[in-house]
Coordinates of C-alpha atoms in Angstrom, one line a residue:
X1 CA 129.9 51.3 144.2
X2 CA 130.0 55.1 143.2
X3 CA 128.7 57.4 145.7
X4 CA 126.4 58.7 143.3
X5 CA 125.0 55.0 142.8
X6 CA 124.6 54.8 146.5
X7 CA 122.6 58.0 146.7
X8 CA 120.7 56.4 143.9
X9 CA 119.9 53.3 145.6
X10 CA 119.0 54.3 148.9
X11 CA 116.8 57.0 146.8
X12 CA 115.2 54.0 145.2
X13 CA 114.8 51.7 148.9
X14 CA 113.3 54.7 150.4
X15 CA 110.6 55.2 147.8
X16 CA 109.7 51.6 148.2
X17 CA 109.8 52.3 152.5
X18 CA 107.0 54.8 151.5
X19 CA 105.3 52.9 149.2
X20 CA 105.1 50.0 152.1
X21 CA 103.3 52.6 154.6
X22 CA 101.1 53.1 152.1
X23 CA 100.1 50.0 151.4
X24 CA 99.9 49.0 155.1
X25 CA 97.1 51.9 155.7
X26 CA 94.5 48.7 154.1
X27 CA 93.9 45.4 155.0
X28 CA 93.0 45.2 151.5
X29 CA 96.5 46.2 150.1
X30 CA 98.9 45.3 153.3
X31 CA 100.2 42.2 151.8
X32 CA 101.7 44.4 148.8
X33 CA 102.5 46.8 151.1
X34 CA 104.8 44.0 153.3
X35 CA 106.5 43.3 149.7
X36 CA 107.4 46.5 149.5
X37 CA 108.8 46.7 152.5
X38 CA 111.1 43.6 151.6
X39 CA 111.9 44.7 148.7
X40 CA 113.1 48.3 150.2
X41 CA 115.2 46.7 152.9
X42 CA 116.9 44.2 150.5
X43 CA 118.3 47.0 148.0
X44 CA 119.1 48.9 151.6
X45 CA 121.1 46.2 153.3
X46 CA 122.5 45.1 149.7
X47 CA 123.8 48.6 149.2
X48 CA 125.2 49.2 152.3
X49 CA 127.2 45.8 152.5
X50 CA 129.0 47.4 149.3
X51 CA 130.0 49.5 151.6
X52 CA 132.3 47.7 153.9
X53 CA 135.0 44.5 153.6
X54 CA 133.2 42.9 156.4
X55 CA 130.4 40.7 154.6
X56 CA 131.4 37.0 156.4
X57 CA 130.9 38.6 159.6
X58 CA 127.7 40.6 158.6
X59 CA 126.2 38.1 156.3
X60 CA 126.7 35.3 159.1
X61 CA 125.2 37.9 162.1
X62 CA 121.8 38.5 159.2
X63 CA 121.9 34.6 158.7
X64 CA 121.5 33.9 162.8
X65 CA 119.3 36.6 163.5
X66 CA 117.4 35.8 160.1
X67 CA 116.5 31.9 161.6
X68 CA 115.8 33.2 165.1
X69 CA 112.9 35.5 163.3
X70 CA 111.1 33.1 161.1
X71 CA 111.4 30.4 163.7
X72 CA 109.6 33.3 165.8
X73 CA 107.3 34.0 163.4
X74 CA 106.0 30.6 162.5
X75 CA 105.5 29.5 166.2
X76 CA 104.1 32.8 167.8
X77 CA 100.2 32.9 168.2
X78 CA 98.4 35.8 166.9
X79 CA 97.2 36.2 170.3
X80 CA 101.1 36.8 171.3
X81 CA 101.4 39.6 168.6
X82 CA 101.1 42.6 170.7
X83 CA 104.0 41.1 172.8
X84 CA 106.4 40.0 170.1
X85 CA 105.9 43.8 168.5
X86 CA 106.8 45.1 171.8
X87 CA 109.9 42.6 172.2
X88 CA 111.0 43.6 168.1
X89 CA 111.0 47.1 169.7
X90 CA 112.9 46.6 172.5
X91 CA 115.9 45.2 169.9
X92 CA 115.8 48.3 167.8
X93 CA 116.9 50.7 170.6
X94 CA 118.9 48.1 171.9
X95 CA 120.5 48.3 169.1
X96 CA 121.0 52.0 168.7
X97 CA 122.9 51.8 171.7
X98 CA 125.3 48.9 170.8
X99 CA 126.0 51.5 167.6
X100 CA 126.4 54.6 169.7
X101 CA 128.8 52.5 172.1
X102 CA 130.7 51.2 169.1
X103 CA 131.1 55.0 167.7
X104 CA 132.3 56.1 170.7
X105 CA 134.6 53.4 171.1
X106 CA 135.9 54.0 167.6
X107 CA 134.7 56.6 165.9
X108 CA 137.3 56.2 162.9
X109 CA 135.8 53.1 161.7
X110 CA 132.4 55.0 161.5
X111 CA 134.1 57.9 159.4
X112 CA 133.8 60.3 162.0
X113 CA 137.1 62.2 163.1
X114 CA 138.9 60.5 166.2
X115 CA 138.0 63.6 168.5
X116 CA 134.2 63.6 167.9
X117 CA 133.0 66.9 167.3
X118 CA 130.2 68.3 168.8
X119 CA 127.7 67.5 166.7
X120 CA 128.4 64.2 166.6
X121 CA 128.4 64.0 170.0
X122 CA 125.1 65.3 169.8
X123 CA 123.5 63.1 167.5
X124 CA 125.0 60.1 169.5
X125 CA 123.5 61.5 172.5
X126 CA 119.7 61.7 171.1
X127 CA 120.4 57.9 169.2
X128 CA 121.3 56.4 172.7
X129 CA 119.0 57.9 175.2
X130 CA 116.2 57.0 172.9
X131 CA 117.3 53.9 171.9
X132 CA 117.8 53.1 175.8
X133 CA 114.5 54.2 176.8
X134 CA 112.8 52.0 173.8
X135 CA 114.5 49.3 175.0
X136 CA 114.0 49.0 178.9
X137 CA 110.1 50.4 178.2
X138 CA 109.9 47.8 175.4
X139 CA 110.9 45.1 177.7
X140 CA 108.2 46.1 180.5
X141 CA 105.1 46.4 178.0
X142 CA 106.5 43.2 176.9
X143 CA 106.2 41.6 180.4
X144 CA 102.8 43.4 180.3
X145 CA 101.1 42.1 177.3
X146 CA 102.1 38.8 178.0
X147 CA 101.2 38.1 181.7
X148 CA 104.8 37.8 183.2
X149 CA 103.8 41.2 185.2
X150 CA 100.8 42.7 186.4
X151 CA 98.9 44.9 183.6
X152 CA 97.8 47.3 186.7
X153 CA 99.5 50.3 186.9
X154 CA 102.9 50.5 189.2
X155 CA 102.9 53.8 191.3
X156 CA 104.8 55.0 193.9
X157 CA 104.2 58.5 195.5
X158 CA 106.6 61.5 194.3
X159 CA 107.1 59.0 190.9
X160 CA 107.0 61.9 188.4
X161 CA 109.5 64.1 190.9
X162 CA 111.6 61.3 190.5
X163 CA 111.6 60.7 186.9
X164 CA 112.1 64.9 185.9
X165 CA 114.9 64.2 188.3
X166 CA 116.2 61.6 186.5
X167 CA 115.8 63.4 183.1
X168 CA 117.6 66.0 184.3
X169 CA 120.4 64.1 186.0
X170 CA 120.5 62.1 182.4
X171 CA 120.6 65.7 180.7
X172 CA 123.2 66.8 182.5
X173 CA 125.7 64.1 182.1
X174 CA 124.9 64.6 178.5
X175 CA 125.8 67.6 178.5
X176 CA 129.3 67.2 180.1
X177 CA 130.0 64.4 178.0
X178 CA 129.1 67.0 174.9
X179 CA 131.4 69.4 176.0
X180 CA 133.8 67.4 176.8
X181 CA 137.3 67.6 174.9
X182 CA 137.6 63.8 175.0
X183 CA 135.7 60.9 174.7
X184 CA 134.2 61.3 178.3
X185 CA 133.5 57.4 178.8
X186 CA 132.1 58.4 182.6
X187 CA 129.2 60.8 181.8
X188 CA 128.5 58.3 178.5
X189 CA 127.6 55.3 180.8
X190 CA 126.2 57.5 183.1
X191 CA 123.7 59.2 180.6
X192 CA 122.9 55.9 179.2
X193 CA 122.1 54.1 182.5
X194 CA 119.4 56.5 184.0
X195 CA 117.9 56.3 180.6
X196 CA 117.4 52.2 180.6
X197 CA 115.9 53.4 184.3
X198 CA 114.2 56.4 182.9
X199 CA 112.5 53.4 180.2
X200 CA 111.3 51.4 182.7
X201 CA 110.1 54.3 185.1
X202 CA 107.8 55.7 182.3
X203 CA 105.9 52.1 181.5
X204 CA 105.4 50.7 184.6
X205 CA 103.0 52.9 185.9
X206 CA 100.7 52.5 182.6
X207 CA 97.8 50.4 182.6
X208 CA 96.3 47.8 180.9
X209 CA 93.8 50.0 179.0
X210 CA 96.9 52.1 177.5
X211 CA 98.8 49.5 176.1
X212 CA 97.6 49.9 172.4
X213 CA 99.1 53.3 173.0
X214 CA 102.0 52.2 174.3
X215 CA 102.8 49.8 171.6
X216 CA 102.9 53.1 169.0
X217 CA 104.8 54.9 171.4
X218 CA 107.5 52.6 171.2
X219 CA 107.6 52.0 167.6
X220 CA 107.8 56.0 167.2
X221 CA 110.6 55.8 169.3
X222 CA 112.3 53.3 168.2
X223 CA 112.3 55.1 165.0
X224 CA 113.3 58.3 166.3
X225 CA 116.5 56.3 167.4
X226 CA 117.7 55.0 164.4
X227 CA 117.4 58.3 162.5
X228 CA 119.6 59.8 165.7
X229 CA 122.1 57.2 164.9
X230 CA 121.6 57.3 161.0
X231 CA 122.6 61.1 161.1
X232 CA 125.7 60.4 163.5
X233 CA 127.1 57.5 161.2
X234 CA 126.3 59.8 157.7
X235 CA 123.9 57.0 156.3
X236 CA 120.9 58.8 155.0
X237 CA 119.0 55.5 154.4
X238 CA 118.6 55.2 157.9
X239 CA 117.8 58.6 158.7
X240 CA 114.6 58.1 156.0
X241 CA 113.7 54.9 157.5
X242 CA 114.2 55.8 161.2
X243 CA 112.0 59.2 160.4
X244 CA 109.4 57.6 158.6
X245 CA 109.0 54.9 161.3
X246 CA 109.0 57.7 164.5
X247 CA 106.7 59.9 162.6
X248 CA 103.6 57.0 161.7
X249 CA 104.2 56.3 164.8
X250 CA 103.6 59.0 166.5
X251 CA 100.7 60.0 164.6
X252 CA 99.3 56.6 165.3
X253 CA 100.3 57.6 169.0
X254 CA 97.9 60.4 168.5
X255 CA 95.2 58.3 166.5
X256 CA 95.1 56.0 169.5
X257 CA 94.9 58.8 172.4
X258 CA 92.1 60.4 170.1
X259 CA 90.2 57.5 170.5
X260 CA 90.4 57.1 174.0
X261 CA 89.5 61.1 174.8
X262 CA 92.8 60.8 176.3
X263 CA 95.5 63.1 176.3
X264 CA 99.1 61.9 175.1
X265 CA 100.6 63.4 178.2
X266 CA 97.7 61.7 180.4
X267 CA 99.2 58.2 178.6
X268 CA 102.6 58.8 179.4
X269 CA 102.1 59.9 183.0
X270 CA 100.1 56.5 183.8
X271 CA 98.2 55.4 186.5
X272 CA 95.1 54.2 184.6
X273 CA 93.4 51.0 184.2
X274 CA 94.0 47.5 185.9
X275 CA 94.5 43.9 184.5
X276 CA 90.7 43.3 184.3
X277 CA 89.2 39.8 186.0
X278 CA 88.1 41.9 188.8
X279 CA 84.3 41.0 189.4
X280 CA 82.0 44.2 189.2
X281 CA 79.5 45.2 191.9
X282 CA 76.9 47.9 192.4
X283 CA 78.2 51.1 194.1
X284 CA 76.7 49.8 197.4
X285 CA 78.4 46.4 197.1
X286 CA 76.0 44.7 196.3
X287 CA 76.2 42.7 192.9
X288 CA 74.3 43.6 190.2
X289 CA 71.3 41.7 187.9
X290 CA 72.2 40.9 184.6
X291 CA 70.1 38.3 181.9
X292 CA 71.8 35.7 181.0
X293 CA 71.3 32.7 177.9
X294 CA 72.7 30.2 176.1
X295 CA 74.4 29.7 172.7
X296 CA 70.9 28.4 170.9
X297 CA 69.3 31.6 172.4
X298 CA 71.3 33.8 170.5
X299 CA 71.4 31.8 167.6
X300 CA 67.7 31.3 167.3
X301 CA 67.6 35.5 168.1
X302 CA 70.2 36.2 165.1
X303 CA 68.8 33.2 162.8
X304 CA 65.4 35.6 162.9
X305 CA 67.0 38.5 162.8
X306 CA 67.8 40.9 159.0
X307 CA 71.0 42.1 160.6
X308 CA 73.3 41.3 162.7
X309 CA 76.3 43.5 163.7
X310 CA 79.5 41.3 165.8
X311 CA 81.9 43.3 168.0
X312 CA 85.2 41.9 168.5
X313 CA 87.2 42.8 171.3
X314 CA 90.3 40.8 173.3
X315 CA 88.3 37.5 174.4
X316 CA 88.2 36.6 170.7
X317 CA 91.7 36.7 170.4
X318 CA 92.4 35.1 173.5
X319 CA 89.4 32.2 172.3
X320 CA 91.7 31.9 168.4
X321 CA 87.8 32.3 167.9
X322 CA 88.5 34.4 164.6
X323 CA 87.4 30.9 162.3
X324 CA 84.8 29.9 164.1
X325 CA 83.0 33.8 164.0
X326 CA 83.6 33.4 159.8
X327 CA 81.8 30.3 160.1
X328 CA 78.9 32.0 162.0
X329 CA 78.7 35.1 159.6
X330 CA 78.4 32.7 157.0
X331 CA 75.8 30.7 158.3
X332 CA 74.0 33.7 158.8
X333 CA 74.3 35.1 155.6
X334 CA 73.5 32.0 154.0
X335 CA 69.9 32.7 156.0
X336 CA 69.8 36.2 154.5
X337 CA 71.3 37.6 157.3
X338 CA 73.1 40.7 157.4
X339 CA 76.0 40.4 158.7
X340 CA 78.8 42.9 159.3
X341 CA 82.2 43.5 161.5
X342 CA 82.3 46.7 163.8
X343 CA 85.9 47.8 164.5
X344 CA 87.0 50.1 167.3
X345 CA 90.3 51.5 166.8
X346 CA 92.0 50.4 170.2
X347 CA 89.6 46.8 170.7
X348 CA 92.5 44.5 171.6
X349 CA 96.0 45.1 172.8
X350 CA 97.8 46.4 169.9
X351 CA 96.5 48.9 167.0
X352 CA 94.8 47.2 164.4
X353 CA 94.9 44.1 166.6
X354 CA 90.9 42.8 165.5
X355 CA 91.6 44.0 161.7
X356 CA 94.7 41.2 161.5
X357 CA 92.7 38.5 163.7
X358 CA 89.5 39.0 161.1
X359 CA 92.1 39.1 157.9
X360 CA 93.8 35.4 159.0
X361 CA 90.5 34.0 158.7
X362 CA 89.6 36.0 155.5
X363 CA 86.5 37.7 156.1
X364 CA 85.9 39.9 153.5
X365 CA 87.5 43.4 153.9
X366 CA 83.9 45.0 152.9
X367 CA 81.9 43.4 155.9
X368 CA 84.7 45.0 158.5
X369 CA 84.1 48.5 159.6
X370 CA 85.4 50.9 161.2
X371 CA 83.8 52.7 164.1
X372 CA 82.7 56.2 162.2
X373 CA 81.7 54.4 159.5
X374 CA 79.4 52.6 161.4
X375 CA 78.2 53.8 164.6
X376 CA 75.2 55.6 163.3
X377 CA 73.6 52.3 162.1
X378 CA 73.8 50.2 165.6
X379 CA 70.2 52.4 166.2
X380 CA 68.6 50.4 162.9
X381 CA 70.3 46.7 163.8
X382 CA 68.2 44.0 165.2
X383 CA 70.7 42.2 167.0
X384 CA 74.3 43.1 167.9
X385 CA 77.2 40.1 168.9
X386 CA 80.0 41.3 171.7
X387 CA 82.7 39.0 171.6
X388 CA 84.7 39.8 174.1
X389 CA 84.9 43.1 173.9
X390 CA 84.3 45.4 177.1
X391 CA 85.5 49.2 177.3
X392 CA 85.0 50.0 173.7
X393 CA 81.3 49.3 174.3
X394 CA 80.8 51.2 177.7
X395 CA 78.1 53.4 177.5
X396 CA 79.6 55.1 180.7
X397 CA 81.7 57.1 178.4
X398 CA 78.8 59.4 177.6
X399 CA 78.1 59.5 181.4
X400 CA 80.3 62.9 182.8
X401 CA 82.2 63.0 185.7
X402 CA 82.9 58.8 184.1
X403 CA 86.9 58.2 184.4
X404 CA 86.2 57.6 180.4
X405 CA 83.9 60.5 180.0
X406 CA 83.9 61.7 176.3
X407 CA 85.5 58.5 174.6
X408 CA 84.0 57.5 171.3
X409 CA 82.6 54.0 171.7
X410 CA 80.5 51.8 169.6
X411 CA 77.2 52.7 170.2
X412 CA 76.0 48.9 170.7
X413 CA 73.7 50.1 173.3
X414 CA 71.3 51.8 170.6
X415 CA 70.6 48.3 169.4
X416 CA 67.2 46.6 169.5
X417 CA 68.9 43.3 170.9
X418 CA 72.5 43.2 172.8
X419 CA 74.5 39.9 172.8
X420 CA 77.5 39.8 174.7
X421 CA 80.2 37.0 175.2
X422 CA 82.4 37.0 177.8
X423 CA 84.1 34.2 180.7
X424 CA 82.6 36.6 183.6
X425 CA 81.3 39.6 184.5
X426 CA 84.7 40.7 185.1
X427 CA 85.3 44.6 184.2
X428 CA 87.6 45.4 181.3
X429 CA 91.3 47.2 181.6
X430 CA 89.9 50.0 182.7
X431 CA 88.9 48.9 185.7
X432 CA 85.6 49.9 185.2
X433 CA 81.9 48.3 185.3
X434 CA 80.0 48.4 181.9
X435 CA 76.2 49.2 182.2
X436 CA 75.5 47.5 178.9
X437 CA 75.9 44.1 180.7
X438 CA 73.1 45.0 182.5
X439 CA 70.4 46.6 180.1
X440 CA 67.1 44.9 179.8
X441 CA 68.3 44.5 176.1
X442 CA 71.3 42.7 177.2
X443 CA 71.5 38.8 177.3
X444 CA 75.3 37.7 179.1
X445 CA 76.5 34.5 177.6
X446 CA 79.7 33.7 179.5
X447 CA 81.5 30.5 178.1
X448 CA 84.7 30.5 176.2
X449 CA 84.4 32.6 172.8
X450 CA 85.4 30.1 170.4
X451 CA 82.9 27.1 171.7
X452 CA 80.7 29.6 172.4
X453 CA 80.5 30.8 168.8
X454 CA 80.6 27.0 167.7
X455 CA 77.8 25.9 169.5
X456 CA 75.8 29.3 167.7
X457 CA 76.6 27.5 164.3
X458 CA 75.8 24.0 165.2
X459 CA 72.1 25.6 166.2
X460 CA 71.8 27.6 163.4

């Protein structure tokens, strides 16, 4: 294929790439946008195999890595999502450093001159640091989201000291293999060792309650990894790609940290939140009162009620209760109910997390909201259902000197009647007690979500 062909039809897979983002800012239009996405990649990967003599080896590498991922896909839970987004991640910078390795290694097989010039050497630099810090942090948040370590922040005194050091260290040895006349092989591993330790420094000490930011971060870097590679191997198709990923995801970094009245920097930096499942108590200790009721309680409450608005947080993912709240909704409406879905932009553990569990069990796109397109009618609802759902509800967040003073929250608290579902009166990941359990308003119904929510139908 002509160069002019290939300029044409990574032109053609990049327009498609954007197309895809597009249609992934809806629920309503991400299946399309998904299609596009395939469609993009397969004129990419097509066009670049014209590229090289290589296609057993390639094709055969695609075919085994192409099983492991639909096996993957059609097993994992959608309460495992966050995790297996995180895991994805951590392959993407891993694999910006097996390229950067390879260049180095044998940079005439790239294109690149045998004496790498400088800005090469620079390009390879960015791809592999990046890629090496995706890919140990990945790894941690991937531990995180799915239990095998602790979601409560790791801290050690003099941890930030540390890590500038490190950065610093990792800087330097970048720099002497940059100016270096040969390929400095010493200062390469070097650089790319403290940043796989520089990875794994900057997540462990992140909490619980910033994962959903985490999971962004990642995927903007992972992005910003390829593109450093794409410009050292001359392939503008993965300079697009790698730039359109690091850039949506940094914004949706931003989106995330906007939500939380949290400042990107604060994120990084850690130290906030726990694991949850810590029971809360009063500030002298002792425990606090709360009103409590059963399923037919609340059903009889929403059955009476002319609108009804649910709140889904973690617990309903956790419960797979996504079906059984559809069901309820539409025995609801069926009593001339009004019934409608209140989203808060980091409820669960990923971005968009409660918008995907609501889509699997195809509740209409036009009863799910998001949080400022609905917050000012909580004050006129009769009844409002919290399914699991803790921080993003916490009225404490208007409260200042609050560790989440000036975070937008649903205002659920300016309902007439407060419903909340949970296993316990355990706080949320951010470590912190929520009020609204303990309002007047507020009836507790602690079960699991799913039977809970099953047992509400079966009354109504």
């Amino acid at each position: 294929m002509s160069a002019n062909m290939v300029a044409l039809a990574y032109l053609v897979a990049s327009v498609f790439f954007i197309l895809a983002l597009k249609g992934l800012s809806s629920p309503e239009s991400a299946r399309r946008g998904n299609l596009f996405g395939i469609v993009g990649m397969t004129i990419a990967v097509a066009t670049t195999l014209t590229l090289t003599e290589n296609w057993a080896l390639i094709l055969g590498c695609i075919a085994v890595g192409g099983i492991i991922g639909a096996i993957v896909a059609q097993r994992v839970q959608m309460t495992a999502m966050p995790e297996l987004v995180a895991f994805m991640h951590s392959l993407v910078g891993l694999a910006a450093v097996f390229i950067a390795i390879a260049a180095v290694n044998n940079p005439v097989s790239f294109g690149l001159p045998e004496i790498l010039p400088m800005g090469s050497k620079l390009e390879l630099f960015l791809g592999t640091f990046i890629g090496a810090m995706t890919w140990s942090g990945s790894v941690i948040a991937f531990l995180k989201l799915s239990g095998r370590m602790s979601g409560t922040p790791i801290t050690f005194s003099g941890q930030h000291i540390v890590n500038l050091m490190l950065a610093l260290v990792m800087i330097g040895f970048g720099l002497w293999f940059f100016f270096s006349d040969t390929t400095n092989w010493t200062a390469f591993i070097a650089m790319t060792a403290i940043a796989f330790i520089l990875g794994f420094l900057i997540i462990v000490p992140i909490g619980g309650a910033d994962m959903p930011v985490v999971i962004s971060m990642l995927n903007s870097y992972s992005g910003w990894a390829a593109a450093g590679i794409g410009f050292s191997l001359g392939n503008p198709m993965l300079i697009i790609a790698g730039s359109l990923v690091g850039s949506s995801g940094a914004i949706l970094s931003y989106i995330m940290c906007k939500a939380m009245n949290r400042p990107f920097l604060s994120v990084i930096l850690g130290g906030f939140g726990s694991d949850g499942g810590v029971a809360a108590v009063a500030g002298d200790g002792e425990q606090k009162n709360y009103r409590s009721g059963s399923a037919d309680d609340a059903a009889f409450l929403m059955g009476n009620a002319d609108s009804v608005i649910i709140v889904p947080g973690y617990g309903l993912a956790v419960a797979r209760a996504q079906h059984a709240v559809k069901e309820l909704a539409e025995s609801l409406q069926a009593k001339g109910v009004s019934v409608r879905f209140a989203i808060h932009p980091v409820a669960g553990r990923m971005p968009g997390h409660m918008n995907v569990l609501l889509a699997e069990a195809e509740i209409p796109y036009e009863q799910v909201l998001e949080m400022d397109e609905i917050n000012s009618d909580f004050s006129n609802t009769d009844v409002v259902l919290v399914l699991g759902a803790n921080d993003v509800v916490n009225p404490a967040a208007n409260i200042p000197g609050s560790p989440i003073y000036g975070m937008p929250i649903l205002d659920a608290h300016k309902a007439r009647t407060v419903m909340v579902v949970k296993r316990s009166m355990a706080v949320g990941y951010a470590g912190l007690d929520n009020d609204l359990f303990y309002m007047d308003k507020t009836m507790m119904i602690f079960g699991d979500a799913k039977k809970v929510v099953e047992s509400m139908v079966k009354s109504l």
